[in-house]
Every structure is written in structure tokens, then in C-alpha cells.
């Protein structure tokens, strides 16, 4: 009984956190290959370990994080406009960590909050 109750509590907490993901994600995060910041105004800035950068608009729809890339640059090259849209299933999110699964590639990104 206790195990089931604990599982139900954790499931309820996860559902609540996903419902609040748009607030919980605001801040700076470190994942497998990048440092990124989700801003309260709905913009995001990504700095990848390989030197590439992206600026995007972001939003949450249910349990899906949607990133609309506005512009990107590779290394020291010039910024280029982009129309790419990335979608991620929010597997887990809380104040300190997140797990996102890219819907196109299936790649899972685990991140820790930096600030």
C-alpha cells in the first residue's frame, strides 16, 4: 500500500510540475551538450559546447516544450535566420532538474539548473 501511495504522490507531483513547466523552466540550465537560458518573456538563448548558438522563442503546450528557432550561428560565423521548430516531451521537471525527450530524434536531454 505504501509503495502504491508513494507512486501516486510522485505521479501527482510530476503532473503538477508539468502543468507549471512554463514557470519552472525560467532560468539557466546545463544539459548534455549546452548551457541555455529560458527567459520569462518567452525567448531562449542556447550556447552549445561546440561553439554554436541559437536564439529561440519557447512555449509549453501540455507536456510538450516547443522551441521556434529565430536565428542561429555556427562558431564565429554570422547569425542566420531560421524557421526550425523543435518539440520535446517533458519527461520530468522540477526546480532543480529537467528531462526532455526530442520528439524528432528520440534523444533525451537531462539538465540541472545553474541559476
Coordinates of C-alpha atoms in Angstrom, one line a residue:
X1 CA 0.0 0.0 0.0
X2 CA 2.7 2.5 1.0
X3 CA 4.6 1.9 -2.3
X4 CA 1.4 2.5 -4.3
X5 CA 0.6 5.6 -2.3
X6 CA 4.2 7.0 -2.9
X7 CA 4.0 6.2 -6.6
X8 CA 0.7 8.1 -6.8
X9 CA 2.1 11.0 -4.9
X10 CA 5.1 11.2 -7.2
X11 CA 2.9 11.0 -10.3
X12 CA 0.6 13.8 -9.0
X13 CA 3.6 15.9 -8.2
X14 CA 5.0 15.3 -11.7
X15 CA 1.7 16.2 -13.3
X16 CA 1.6 19.4 -11.3
X17 CA 5.1 20.3 -12.2
X18 CA 4.5 19.7 -15.9
X19 CA 1.4 21.9 -15.7
X20 CA 3.7 24.6 -14.2
X21 CA 6.6 23.9 -16.6
X22 CA 6.4 27.4 -18.2
X23 CA 7.3 28.9 -14.8
X24 CA 9.6 26.2 -13.6
X25 CA 11.8 26.3 -16.7
X26 CA 12.6 30.0 -16.4
X27 CA 16.3 30.2 -15.6
X28 CA 19.7 28.9 -16.8
X29 CA 20.2 25.1 -17.3
X30 CA 23.1 22.9 -18.2
X31 CA 22.4 19.7 -20.2
X32 CA 24.4 17.0 -22.2
X33 CA 25.8 19.5 -24.7
X34 CA 24.8 23.1 -23.9
X35 CA 24.1 25.9 -21.5
X36 CA 20.8 27.6 -22.0
X37 CA 18.5 30.2 -20.5
X38 CA 14.7 30.3 -20.7
X39 CA 13.6 33.9 -20.1
X40 CA 10.2 34.9 -18.7
X41 CA 9.4 36.8 -21.9
X42 CA 9.4 33.5 -23.9
X43 CA 12.8 33.9 -25.5
X44 CA 15.7 31.4 -25.1
X45 CA 19.4 31.6 -25.6
X46 CA 21.5 28.4 -26.2
X47 CA 25.3 28.2 -26.2
X48 CA 26.4 24.7 -27.3
X49 CA 29.7 23.1 -26.2
X50 CA 30.8 23.1 -29.9
X51 CA 30.6 26.9 -30.1
X52 CA 27.2 27.1 -31.9
X53 CA 24.5 29.4 -30.6
X54 CA 20.7 29.6 -31.0
X55 CA 18.1 32.3 -30.1
X56 CA 14.6 31.0 -30.0
X57 CA 11.0 31.6 -28.8
X58 CA 9.7 28.9 -26.5
X59 CA 6.4 27.9 -25.1
X60 CA 4.8 24.9 -23.3
X61 CA 1.7 23.1 -24.7
X62 CA 0.6 20.4 -22.3
X63 CA 3.6 18.3 -21.8
X64 CA 5.4 19.5 -24.9
X65 CA 8.1 22.2 -25.0
X66 CA 8.1 24.0 -28.3
X67 CA 11.1 25.9 -29.5
X68 CA 10.9 28.1 -32.6
X69 CA 14.4 29.0 -33.6
X70 CA 14.7 32.6 -34.7
X71 CA 18.3 32.7 -35.6
X72 CA 21.5 30.6 -35.2
X73 CA 25.2 30.7 -35.8
X74 CA 27.9 28.2 -36.1
X75 CA 31.1 29.2 -34.2
X76 CA 32.3 32.6 -35.3
X77 CA 30.1 32.8 -38.4
X78 CA 27.3 35.4 -38.8
X79 CA 23.9 34.9 -37.4
X80 CA 21.4 33.3 -39.8
X81 CA 17.6 33.4 -39.6
X82 CA 15.9 30.1 -39.0
X83 CA 12.4 28.7 -39.2
X84 CA 13.2 25.4 -37.5
X85 CA 10.8 24.2 -34.8
X86 CA 11.9 21.7 -32.2
X87 CA 9.5 19.8 -29.9
X88 CA 10.4 18.0 -26.7
X89 CA 8.3 15.8 -24.4
X90 CA 8.7 17.0 -20.9
X91 CA 9.5 13.7 -19.1
X92 CA 10.4 15.4 -15.8
X93 CA 10.7 18.9 -14.5
X94 CA 11.2 20.4 -11.0
X95 CA 13.0 23.4 -9.6
X96 CA 16.4 21.8 -10.0
X97 CA 16.3 19.3 -12.9
X98 CA 14.6 18.5 -16.1
X99 CA 14.5 15.6 -18.6
X100 CA 13.3 16.3 -22.1
X101 CA 12.9 13.9 -25.0
X102 CA 13.3 15.3 -28.5
X103 CA 10.2 14.1 -30.5
X104 CA 12.1 14.0 -33.8
X105 CA 15.3 12.1 -32.8
X106 CA 14.2 10.5 -29.5
X107 CA 17.4 11.9 -27.9
X108 CA 16.9 12.5 -24.1
X109 CA 18.4 15.6 -22.5
X110 CA 18.9 15.7 -18.8
X111 CA 19.6 19.2 -17.3
X112 CA 20.4 20.7 -14.0
X113 CA 19.5 24.3 -13.0
X114 CA 22.5 26.6 -12.8
X115 CA 20.6 29.6 -11.6

